[in-house]
JSON list of C-alpha atoms in Angstrom, two decimals:
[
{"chain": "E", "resi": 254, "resn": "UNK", "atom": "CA", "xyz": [169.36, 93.81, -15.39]},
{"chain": "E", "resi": 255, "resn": "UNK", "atom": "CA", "xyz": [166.35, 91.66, -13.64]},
{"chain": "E", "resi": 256, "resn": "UNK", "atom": "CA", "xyz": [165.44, 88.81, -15.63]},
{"chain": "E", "resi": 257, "resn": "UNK", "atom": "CA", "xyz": [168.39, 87.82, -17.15]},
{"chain": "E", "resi": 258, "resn": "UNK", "atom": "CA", "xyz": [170.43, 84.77, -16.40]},
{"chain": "E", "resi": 259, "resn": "UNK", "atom": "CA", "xyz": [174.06, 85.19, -14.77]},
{"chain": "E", "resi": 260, "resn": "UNK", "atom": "CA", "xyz": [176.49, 85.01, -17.45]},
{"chain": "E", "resi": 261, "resn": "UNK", "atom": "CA", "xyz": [179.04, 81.65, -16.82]},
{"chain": "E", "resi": 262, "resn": "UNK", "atom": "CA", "xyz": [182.56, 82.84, -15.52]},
{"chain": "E", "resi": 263, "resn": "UNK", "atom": "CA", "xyz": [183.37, 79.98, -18.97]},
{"chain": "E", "resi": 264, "resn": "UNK", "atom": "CA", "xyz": [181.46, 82.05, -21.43]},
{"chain": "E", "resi": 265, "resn": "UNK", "atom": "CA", "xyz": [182.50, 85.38, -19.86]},
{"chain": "E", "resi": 266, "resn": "UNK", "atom": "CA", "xyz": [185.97, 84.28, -20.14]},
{"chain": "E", "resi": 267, "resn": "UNK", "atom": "CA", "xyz": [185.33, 82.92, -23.80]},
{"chain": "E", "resi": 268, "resn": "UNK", "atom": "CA", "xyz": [184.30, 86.65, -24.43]},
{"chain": "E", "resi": 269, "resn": "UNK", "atom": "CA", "xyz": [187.00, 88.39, -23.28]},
{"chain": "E", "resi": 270, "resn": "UNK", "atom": "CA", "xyz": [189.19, 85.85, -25.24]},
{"chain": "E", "resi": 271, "resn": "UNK", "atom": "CA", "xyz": [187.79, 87.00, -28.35]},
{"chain": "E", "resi": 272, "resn": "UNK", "atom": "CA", "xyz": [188.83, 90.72, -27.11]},
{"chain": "E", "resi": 273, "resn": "UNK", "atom": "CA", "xyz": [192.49, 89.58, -27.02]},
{"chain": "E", "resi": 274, "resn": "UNK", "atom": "CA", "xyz": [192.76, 88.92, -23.05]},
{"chain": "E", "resi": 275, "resn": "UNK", "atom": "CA", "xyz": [195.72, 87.07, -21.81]},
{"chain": "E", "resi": 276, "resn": "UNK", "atom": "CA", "xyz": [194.29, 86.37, -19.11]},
{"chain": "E", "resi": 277, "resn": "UNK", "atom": "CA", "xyz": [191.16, 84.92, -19.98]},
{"chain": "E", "resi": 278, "resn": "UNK", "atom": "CA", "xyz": [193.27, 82.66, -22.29]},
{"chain": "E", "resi": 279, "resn": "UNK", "atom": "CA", "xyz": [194.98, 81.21, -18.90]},
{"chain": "E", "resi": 280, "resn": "UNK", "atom": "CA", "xyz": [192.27, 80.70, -17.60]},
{"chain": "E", "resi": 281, "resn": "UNK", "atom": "CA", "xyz": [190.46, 79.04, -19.52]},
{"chain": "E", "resi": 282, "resn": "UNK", "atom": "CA", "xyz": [193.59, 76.83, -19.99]},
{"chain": "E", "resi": 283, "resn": "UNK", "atom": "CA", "xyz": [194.35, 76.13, -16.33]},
{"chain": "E", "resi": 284, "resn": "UNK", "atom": "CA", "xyz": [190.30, 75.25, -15.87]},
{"chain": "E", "resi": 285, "resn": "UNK", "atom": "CA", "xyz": [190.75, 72.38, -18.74]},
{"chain": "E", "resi": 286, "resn": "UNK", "atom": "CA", "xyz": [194.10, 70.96, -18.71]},
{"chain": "E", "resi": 287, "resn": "UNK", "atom": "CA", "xyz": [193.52, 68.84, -15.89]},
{"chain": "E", "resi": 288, "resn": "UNK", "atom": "CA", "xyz": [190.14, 67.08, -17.42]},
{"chain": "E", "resi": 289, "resn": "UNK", "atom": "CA", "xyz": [191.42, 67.14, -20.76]},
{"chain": "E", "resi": 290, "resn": "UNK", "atom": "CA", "xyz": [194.45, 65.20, -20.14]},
{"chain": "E", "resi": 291, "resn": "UNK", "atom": "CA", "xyz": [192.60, 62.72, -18.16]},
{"chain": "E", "resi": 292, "resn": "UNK", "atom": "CA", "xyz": [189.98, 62.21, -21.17]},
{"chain": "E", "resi": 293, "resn": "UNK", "atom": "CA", "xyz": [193.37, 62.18, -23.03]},
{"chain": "E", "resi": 294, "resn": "UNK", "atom": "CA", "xyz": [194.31, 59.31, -21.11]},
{"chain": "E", "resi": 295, "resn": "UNK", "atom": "CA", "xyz": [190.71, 57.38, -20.88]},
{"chain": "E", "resi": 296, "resn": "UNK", "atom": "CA", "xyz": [190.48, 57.94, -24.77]},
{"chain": "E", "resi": 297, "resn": "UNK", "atom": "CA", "xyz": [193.74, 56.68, -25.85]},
{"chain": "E", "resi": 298, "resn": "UNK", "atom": "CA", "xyz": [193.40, 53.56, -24.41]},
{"chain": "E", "resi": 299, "resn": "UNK", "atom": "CA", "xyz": [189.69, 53.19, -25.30]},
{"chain": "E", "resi": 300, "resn": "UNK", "atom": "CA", "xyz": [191.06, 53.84, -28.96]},
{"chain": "E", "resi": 301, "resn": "UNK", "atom": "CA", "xyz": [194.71, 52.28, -28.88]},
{"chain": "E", "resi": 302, "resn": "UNK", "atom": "CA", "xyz": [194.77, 50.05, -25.71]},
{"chain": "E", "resi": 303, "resn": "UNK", "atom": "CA", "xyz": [197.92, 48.92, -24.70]},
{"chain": "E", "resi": 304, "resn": "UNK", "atom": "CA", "xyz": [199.69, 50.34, -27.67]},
{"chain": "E", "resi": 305, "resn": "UNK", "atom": "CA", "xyz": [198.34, 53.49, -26.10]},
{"chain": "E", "resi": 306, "resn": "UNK", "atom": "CA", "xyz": [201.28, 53.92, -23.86]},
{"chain": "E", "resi": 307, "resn": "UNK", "atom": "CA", "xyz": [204.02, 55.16, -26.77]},
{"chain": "E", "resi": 308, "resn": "UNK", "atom": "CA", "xyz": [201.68, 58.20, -26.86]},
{"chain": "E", "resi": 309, "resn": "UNK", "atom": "CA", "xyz": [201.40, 61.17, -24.57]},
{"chain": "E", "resi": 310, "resn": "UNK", "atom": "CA", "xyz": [198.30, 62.41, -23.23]},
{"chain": "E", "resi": 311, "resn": "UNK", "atom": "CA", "xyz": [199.40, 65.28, -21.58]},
{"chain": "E", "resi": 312, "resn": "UNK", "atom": "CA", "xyz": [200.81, 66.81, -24.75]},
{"chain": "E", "resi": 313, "resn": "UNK", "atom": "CA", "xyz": [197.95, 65.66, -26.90]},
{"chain": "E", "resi": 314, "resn": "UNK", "atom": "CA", "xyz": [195.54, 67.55, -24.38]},
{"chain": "E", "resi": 315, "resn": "UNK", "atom": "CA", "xyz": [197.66, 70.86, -24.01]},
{"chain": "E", "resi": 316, "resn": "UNK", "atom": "CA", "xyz": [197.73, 71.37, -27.86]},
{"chain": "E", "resi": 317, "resn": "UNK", "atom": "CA", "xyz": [194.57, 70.59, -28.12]},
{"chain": "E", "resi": 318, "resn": "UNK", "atom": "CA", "xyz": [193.64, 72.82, -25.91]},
{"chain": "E", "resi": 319, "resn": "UNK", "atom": "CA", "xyz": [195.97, 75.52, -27.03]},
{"chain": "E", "resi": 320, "resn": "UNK", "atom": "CA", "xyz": [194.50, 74.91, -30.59]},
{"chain": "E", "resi": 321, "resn": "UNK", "atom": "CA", "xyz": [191.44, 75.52, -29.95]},
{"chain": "E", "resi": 322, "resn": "UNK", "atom": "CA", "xyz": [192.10, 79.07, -27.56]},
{"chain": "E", "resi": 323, "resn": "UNK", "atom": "CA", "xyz": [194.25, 80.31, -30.51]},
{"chain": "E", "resi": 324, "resn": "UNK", "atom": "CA", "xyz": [191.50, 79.66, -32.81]},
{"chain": "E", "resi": 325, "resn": "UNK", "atom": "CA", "xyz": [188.64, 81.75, -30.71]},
{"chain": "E", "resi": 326, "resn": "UNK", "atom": "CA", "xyz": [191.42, 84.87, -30.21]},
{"chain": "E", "resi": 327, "resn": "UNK", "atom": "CA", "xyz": [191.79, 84.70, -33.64]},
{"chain": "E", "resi": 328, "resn": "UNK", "atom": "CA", "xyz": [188.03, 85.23, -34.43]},
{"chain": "E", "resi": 329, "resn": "UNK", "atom": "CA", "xyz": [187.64, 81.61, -36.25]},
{"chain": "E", "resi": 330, "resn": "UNK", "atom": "CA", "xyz": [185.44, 80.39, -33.85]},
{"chain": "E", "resi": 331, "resn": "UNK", "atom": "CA", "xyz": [182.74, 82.89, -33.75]},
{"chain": "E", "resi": 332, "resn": "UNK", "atom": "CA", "xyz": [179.68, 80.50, -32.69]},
{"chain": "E", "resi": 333, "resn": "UNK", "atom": "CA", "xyz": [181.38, 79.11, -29.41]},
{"chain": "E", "resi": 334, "resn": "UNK", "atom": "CA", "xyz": [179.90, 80.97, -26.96]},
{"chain": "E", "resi": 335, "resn": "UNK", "atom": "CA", "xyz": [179.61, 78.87, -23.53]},
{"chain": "E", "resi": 336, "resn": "UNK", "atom": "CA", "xyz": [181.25, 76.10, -21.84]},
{"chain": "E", "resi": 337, "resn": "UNK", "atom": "CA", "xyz": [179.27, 73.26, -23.19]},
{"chain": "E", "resi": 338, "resn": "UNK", "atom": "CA", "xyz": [180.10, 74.59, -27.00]},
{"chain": "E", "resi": 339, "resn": "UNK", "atom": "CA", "xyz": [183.73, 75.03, -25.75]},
{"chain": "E", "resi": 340, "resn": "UNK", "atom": "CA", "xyz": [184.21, 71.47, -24.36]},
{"chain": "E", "resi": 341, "resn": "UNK", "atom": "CA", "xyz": [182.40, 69.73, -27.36]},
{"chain": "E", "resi": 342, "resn": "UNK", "atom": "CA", "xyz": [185.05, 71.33, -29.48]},
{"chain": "E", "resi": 343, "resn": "UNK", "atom": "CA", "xyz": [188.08, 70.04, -27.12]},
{"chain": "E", "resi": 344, "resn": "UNK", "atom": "CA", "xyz": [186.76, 66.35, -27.33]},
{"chain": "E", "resi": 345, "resn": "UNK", "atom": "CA", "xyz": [186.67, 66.73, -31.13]},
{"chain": "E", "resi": 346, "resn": "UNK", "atom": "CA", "xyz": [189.83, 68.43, -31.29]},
{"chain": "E", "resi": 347, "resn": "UNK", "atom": "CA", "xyz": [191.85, 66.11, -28.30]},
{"chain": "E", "resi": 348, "resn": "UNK", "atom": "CA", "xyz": [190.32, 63.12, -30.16]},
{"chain": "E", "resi": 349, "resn": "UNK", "atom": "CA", "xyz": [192.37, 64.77, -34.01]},
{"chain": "E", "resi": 350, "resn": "UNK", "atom": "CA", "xyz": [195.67, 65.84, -31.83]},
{"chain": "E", "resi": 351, "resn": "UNK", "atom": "CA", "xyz": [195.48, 61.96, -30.51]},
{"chain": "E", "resi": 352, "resn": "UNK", "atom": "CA", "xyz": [195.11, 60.52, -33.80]},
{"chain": "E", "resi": 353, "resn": "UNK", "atom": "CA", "xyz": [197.95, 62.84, -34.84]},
{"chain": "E", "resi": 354, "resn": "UNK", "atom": "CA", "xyz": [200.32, 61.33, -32.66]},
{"chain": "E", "resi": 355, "resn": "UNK", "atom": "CA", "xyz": [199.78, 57.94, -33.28]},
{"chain": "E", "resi": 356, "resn": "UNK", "atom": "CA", "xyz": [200.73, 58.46, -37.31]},
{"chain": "E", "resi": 357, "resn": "UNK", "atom": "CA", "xyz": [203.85, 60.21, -35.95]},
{"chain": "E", "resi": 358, "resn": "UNK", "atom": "CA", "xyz": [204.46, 57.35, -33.66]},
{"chain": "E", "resi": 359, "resn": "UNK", "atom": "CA", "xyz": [203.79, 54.78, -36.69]},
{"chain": "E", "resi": 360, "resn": "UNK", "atom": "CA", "xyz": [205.49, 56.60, -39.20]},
{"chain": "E", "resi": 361, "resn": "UNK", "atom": "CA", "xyz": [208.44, 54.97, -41.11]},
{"chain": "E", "resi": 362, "resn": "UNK", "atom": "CA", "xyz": [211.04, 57.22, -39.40]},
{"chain": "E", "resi": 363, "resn": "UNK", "atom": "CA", "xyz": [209.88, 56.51, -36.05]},
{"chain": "E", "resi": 364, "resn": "UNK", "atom": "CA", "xyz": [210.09, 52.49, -36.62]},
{"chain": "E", "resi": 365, "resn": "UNK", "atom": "CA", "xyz": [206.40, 51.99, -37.54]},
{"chain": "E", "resi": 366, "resn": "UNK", "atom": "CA", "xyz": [205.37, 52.29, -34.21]},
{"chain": "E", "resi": 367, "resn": "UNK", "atom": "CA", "xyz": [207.67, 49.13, -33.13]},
{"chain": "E", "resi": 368, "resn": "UNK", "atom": "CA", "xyz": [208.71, 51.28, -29.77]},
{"chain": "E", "resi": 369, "resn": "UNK", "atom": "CA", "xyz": [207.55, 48.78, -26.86]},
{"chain": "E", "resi": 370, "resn": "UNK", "atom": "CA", "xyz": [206.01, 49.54, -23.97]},
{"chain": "E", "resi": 371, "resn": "UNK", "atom": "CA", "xyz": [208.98, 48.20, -21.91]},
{"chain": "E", "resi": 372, "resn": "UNK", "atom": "CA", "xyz": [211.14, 50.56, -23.07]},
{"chain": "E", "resi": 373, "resn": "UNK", "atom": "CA", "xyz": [212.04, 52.35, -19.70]},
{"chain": "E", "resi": 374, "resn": "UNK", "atom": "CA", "xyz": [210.66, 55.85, -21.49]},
{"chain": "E", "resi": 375, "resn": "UNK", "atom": "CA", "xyz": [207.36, 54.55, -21.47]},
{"chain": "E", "resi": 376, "resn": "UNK", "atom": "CA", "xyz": [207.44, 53.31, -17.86]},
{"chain": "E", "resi": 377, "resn": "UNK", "atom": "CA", "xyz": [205.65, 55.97, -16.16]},
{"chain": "E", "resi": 378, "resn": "UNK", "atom": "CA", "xyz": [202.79, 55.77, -18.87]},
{"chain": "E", "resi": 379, "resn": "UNK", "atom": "CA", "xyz": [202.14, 52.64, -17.73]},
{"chain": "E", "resi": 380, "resn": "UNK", "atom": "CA", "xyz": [200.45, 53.46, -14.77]},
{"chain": "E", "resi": 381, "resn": "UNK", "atom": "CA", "xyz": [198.22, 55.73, -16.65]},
{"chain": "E", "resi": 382, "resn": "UNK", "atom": "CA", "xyz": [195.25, 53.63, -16.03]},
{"chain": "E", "resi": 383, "resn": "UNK", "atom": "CA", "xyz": [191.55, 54.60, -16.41]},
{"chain": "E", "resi": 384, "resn": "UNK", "atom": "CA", "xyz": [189.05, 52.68, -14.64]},
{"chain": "E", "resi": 385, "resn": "UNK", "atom": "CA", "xyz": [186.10, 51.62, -16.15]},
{"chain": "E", "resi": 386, "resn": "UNK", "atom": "CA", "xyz": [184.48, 54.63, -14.25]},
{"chain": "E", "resi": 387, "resn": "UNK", "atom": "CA", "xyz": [186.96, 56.68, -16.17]},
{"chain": "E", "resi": 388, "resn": "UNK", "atom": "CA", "xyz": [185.99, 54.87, -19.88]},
{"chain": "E", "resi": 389, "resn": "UNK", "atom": "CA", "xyz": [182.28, 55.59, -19.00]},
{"chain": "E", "resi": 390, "resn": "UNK", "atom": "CA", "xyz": [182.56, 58.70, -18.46]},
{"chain": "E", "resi": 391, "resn": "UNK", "atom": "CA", "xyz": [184.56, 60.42, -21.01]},
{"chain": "E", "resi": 392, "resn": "UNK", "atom": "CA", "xyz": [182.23, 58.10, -23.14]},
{"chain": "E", "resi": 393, "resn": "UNK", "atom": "CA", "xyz": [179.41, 60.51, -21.49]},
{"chain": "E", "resi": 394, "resn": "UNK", "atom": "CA", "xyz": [180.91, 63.68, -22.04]},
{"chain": "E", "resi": 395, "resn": "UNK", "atom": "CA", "xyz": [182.01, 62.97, -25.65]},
{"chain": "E", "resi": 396, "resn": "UNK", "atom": "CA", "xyz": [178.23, 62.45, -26.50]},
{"chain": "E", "resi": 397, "resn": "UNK", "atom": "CA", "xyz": [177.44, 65.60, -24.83]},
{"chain": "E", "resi": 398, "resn": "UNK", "atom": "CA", "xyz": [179.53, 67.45, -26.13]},
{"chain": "E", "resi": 399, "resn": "UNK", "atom": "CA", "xyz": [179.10, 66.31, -29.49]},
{"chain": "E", "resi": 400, "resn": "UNK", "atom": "CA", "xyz": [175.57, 67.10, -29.04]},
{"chain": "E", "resi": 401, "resn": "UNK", "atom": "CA", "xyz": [176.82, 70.98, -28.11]},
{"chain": "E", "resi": 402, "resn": "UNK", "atom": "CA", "xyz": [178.34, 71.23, -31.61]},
{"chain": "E", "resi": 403, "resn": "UNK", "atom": "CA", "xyz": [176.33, 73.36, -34.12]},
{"chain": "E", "resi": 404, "resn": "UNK", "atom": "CA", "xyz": [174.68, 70.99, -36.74]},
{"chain": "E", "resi": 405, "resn": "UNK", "atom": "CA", "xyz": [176.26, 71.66, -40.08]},
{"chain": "E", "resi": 406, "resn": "UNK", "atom": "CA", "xyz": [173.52, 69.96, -42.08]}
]
């Protein structure tokens, strides 16, 4: 059809989603792990700092992810429609799945969060280190894509 715009391989693959497709779902997946997981990383230690490093932002970023696929096959996210809509509602959700971690990792059965960073578990998490490049711009794309999110007013 002349005169309409190219649908997005992100909101094709959002649509098929909804119709059940595995394949879209992997996707979609493989496309956002990697820059979820590094937002993971930039926003944990913008939140947490160096307390940051008993938490782990590849986990927090898969489930968010995962979360938020299962949610659109499901048909509970009807009004996500493109890529823009679809990464404001990873931030939101990465940013829940990161404070959910920290309460586990705080939580009187888990020694109140009095695991140290030296602990030899936590040594490769040390060298998880945004630069200030890094900070800025998942500070960027949190603002955008909170600005993609429907207005519930």
């Amino acid at each position: 059809m002349q005169g309409m715009a190219p649908e997005g391989s992100v909101s094709r693959h959002i649509r098929e989603l909804k119709g059940g497709s595995a394949e879209a779902e992997e996707r979609l997946f493989r496309q956002y792990v990697s820059e979820v997981t590094h937002l993971a990383v930039a926003n944990m230690r913008h939140m947490l700092g160096e307390r940051a490093v008993a938490l782990d932002p590849e986990i927090a970023a898969e489930s968010a992810i995962r979360s938020i696929l299962d949610r659109i096959k499901a048909g509970k996210e009807e009004r996500l429609f493109d890529r823009n809509q679809l990464l404001g509602f990873l931030v939101a959700r990465l940013r829940n799945k990161i404070v959910d971690q920290w309460r586990t990792e705080t939580a009187k059965k888990r020694g109140e969060g009095l695991v140290t960073a030296d602990s030899d578990v936590f040594s490769a998490a040390k060298s998880l280190k945004p630069t200030p490049e890094d900070v800025l711009r998942f500070q960027e794309l949190f603002v955008h894509a909170m600005s993609a999110l429907p207005n519930r007013t």
